[in-house]
Amino acid sequence: MEDSDVVKLLQHYRHDLMNHLQIVNGYMNLKRPEKAEEKIKETMEYYHEERKLMHVMPPQFILWVMQVNIMFDHIKLEYQILTEKKLHHVEHDLSARCEKVISAVNKTIGTDSLHDISLQIKDAENEPCCEVSFLIKGESSQEAVLSNYLNDDSVDVRQTQSGLECSFLIQ
């Protein structure tokens, strides 16, 4: 990662934090403390999730997650870490496979509108590994095309009520 990339990431990070604080300040100025408390709670939950990301995920993956929303104007990536397993030993594989999913999504669903994507990493049921899943909210028309892009990487693509889900196991 170049110095300019680090500065850009820090600028984006600072910008987001300032936005949260300005919203809280605005609610306080409007004498809406219940809304300010709600925004503070939401912000604290976000940073709690980020702490979990930094605690169990490898550095290369952490940087990638933090940069997705900067690299793609039309993608809003949120994440949820539901494991305590440290995944440092799969750093390259995890990062490469997640990058491939986002790249395939970028190629198939287009850049015309904002796409909300939820990344979830959790302990796999009855397995000693983790399941990584991306939910492209509201998307339904590109299942076959997306599946073709990702079939060689053992990524399962399926339609759900909430949108398209791409998932794979990581050991």
Protein backbone atom coordinates (compact mmCIF):
# COMPACT_ATOMS: atom_id res chain seq x y z
CA MET A 1 0.00 0.00 0.00
CA GLU A 2 1.42 3.35 -1.04
CA ASP A 3 1.65 6.33 1.31
CA SER A 4 -0.97 8.17 -0.74
CA ASP A 5 -3.36 5.22 -0.33
CA VAL A 6 -2.92 5.30 3.44
CA VAL A 7 -3.60 9.05 3.50
CA LYS A 8 -6.70 8.57 1.33
CA LEU A 9 -7.96 5.84 3.67
CA LEU A 10 -7.38 8.05 6.72
CA GLN A 11 -9.13 10.99 5.03
CA HIS A 12 -12.14 8.82 4.25
CA TYR A 13 -12.15 7.43 7.78
CA ARG A 14 -11.98 10.92 9.29
CA HIS A 15 -14.71 12.17 6.95
CA ASP A 16 -17.07 9.37 8.05
CA LEU A 17 -16.40 10.02 11.74
CA MET A 18 -17.00 13.75 11.30
CA ASN A 19 -20.29 13.01 9.52
CA HIS A 20 -21.46 10.91 12.48
CA LEU A 21 -20.49 13.64 14.95
CA GLN A 22 -22.17 16.38 12.89
CA ILE A 23 -25.41 14.39 12.80
CA VAL A 24 -25.32 13.95 16.59
CA ASN A 25 -24.57 17.65 17.01
CA GLY A 26 -27.45 18.53 14.69
CA TYR A 27 -29.90 16.44 16.68
CA MET A 28 -28.69 18.06 19.91
CA ASN A 29 -29.13 21.54 18.40
CA LEU A 30 -32.66 20.59 17.33
CA LYS A 31 -33.38 19.45 20.89
CA ARG A 32 -33.82 15.85 19.74
CA PRO A 33 -31.69 13.97 22.31
CA GLU A 34 -33.44 10.65 21.60
CA LYS A 35 -32.30 10.84 17.96
CA ALA A 36 -28.79 11.86 19.04
CA GLU A 37 -28.66 8.86 21.40
CA GLU A 38 -29.85 6.59 18.59
CA LYS A 39 -27.09 7.87 16.29
CA ILE A 40 -24.48 7.51 19.04
CA LYS A 41 -25.61 3.93 19.65
CA GLU A 42 -25.44 3.17 15.92
CA THR A 43 -21.95 4.66 15.71
CA MET A 44 -20.75 2.71 18.74
CA GLU A 45 -22.09 -0.52 17.21
CA TYR A 46 -20.18 0.25 14.01
CA TYR A 47 -16.90 0.76 15.89
CA HIS A 48 -17.54 -2.34 18.01
CA GLU A 49 -17.87 -4.35 14.80
CA GLU A 50 -14.70 -2.74 13.48
CA ARG A 51 -12.89 -3.77 16.67
CA LYS A 52 -13.95 -7.38 16.04
CA LEU A 53 -12.72 -7.11 12.44
CA MET A 54 -9.33 -5.90 13.64
CA HIS A 55 -9.11 -8.49 16.39
CA VAL A 56 -9.59 -11.66 14.33
CA MET A 57 -8.89 -10.76 10.72
CA PRO A 58 -5.49 -10.52 9.02
CA PRO A 59 -4.07 -7.05 8.15
CA GLN A 60 -4.33 -7.41 4.36
CA PHE A 61 -8.02 -8.29 4.66
CA ILE A 62 -8.72 -5.47 7.13
CA LEU A 63 -7.24 -2.92 4.73
CA TRP A 64 -9.21 -4.36 1.83
CA VAL A 65 -12.51 -4.16 3.76
CA MET A 66 -11.80 -0.59 4.81
CA GLN A 67 -11.01 0.42 1.22
CA VAL A 68 -13.95 -1.15 -0.65
CA ASN A 69 -16.24 1.82 -0.07
CA ILE A 70 -13.49 4.15 -1.30
CA MET A 71 -12.62 2.08 -4.39
CA PHE A 72 -16.23 1.65 -5.56
CA ASP A 73 -18.59 4.64 -5.47
CA HIS A 74 -21.57 2.42 -6.25
CA ILE A 75 -20.96 -0.18 -3.50
CA LYS A 76 -21.75 0.29 0.17
CA LEU A 77 -20.13 -2.60 2.03
CA GLU A 78 -21.13 -3.37 5.58
CA TYR A 79 -19.68 -6.26 7.52
CA GLN A 80 -20.44 -8.44 10.50
CA ILE A 81 -17.86 -10.64 12.20
CA LEU A 82 -19.50 -13.56 14.01
CA THR A 83 -16.45 -15.61 14.86
CA GLU A 84 -13.63 -15.45 17.37
CA LYS A 85 -11.36 -17.60 15.19
CA LYS A 86 -8.24 -15.76 14.14
CA LEU A 87 -7.89 -16.10 10.38
CA HIS A 88 -4.34 -14.80 9.93
CA HIS A 89 -3.20 -18.12 8.43
CA VAL A 90 -5.56 -17.67 5.44
CA GLU A 91 -4.79 -14.00 4.82
CA HIS A 92 -3.98 -14.25 1.13
CA ASP A 93 -6.75 -16.74 0.27
CA LEU A 94 -9.42 -14.80 2.19
CA SER A 95 -8.47 -11.46 0.64
CA ALA A 96 -8.14 -12.86 -2.89
CA ARG A 97 -11.48 -14.67 -2.81
CA CYS A 98 -13.34 -11.69 -1.36
CA GLU A 99 -11.75 -9.38 -3.93
CA LYS A 100 -12.88 -11.78 -6.67
CA VAL A 101 -16.48 -11.74 -5.38
CA ILE A 102 -16.60 -7.93 -5.31
CA SER A 103 -14.94 -7.77 -8.73
CA ALA A 104 -17.52 -10.19 -10.16
CA VAL A 105 -20.35 -8.22 -8.56
CA ASN A 106 -18.91 -5.03 -10.02
CA LYS A 107 -18.80 -6.57 -13.52
CA THR A 108 -22.28 -8.12 -13.40
CA ILE A 109 -24.62 -5.77 -11.57
CA GLY A 110 -23.30 -2.53 -13.02
CA THR A 111 -22.33 0.85 -11.70
CA ASP A 112 -25.54 2.78 -12.41
CA SER A 113 -26.90 2.70 -8.87
CA LEU A 114 -25.78 2.20 -5.29
CA HIS A 115 -25.63 -1.45 -4.20
CA ASP A 116 -25.81 -2.38 -0.53
CA ILE A 117 -23.68 -5.43 0.20
CA SER A 118 -23.43 -7.18 3.56
CA LEU A 119 -20.34 -9.25 4.27
CA GLN A 120 -20.69 -11.78 7.06
CA ILE A 121 -17.98 -14.04 8.43
CA LYS A 122 -19.17 -16.67 10.88
CA ASP A 123 -18.32 -20.09 12.22
CA ALA A 124 -19.59 -22.73 9.81
CA GLU A 125 -22.10 -25.16 11.23
CA ASN A 126 -20.59 -28.56 12.05
CA GLU A 127 -17.30 -27.54 10.41
CA PRO A 128 -13.94 -26.41 11.82
CA CYS A 129 -13.87 -23.50 9.38
CA CYS A 130 -15.64 -20.21 8.70
CA GLU A 131 -18.31 -19.29 6.19
CA VAL A 132 -17.86 -16.06 4.28
CA SER A 133 -20.98 -14.68 2.66
CA PHE A 134 -21.86 -11.58 0.68
CA LEU A 135 -25.49 -10.53 0.37
CA ILE A 136 -26.16 -8.16 -2.52
CA LYS A 137 -29.37 -6.66 -1.21
CA GLY A 138 -32.30 -6.39 -3.56
CA GLU A 139 -30.43 -7.88 -6.52
CA SER A 140 -32.08 -10.79 -8.31
CA SER A 141 -31.45 -10.62 -12.03
CA GLN A 142 -27.79 -11.61 -12.29
CA GLU A 143 -27.61 -14.96 -10.47
CA ALA A 144 -26.51 -17.03 -13.50
CA VAL A 145 -23.97 -14.49 -14.75
CA LEU A 146 -22.47 -14.00 -11.30
CA SER A 147 -22.36 -17.76 -10.77
CA ASN A 148 -20.38 -18.17 -14.02
CA TYR A 149 -17.79 -15.64 -12.84
CA LEU A 150 -17.34 -17.39 -9.51
CA ASN A 151 -17.85 -21.12 -10.12
CA ASP A 152 -14.13 -21.91 -10.39
CA ASP A 153 -13.54 -20.55 -6.87
CA SER A 154 -16.12 -22.78 -5.14
CA VAL A 155 -18.37 -19.81 -4.45
CA ASP A 156 -22.01 -20.74 -4.09
CA VAL A 157 -24.34 -18.16 -5.63
CA ARG A 158 -28.02 -18.36 -4.79
CA GLN A 159 -31.13 -16.23 -4.78
CA THR A 160 -32.64 -15.38 -1.39
CA GLN A 161 -35.62 -13.26 -0.42
CA SER A 162 -33.25 -10.41 0.42
CA GLY A 163 -31.11 -10.56 -2.73
CA LEU A 164 -28.22 -12.56 -4.17
CA GLU A 165 -25.95 -14.39 -1.78
CA CYS A 166 -22.40 -15.47 -2.63
CA SER A 167 -20.77 -17.71 -0.04
CA PHE A 168 -17.75 -19.91 0.46
CA LEU A 169 -15.91 -21.72 3.24
CA ILE A 170 -12.45 -20.71 4.41
CA GLN A 171 -10.23 -22.91 6.58
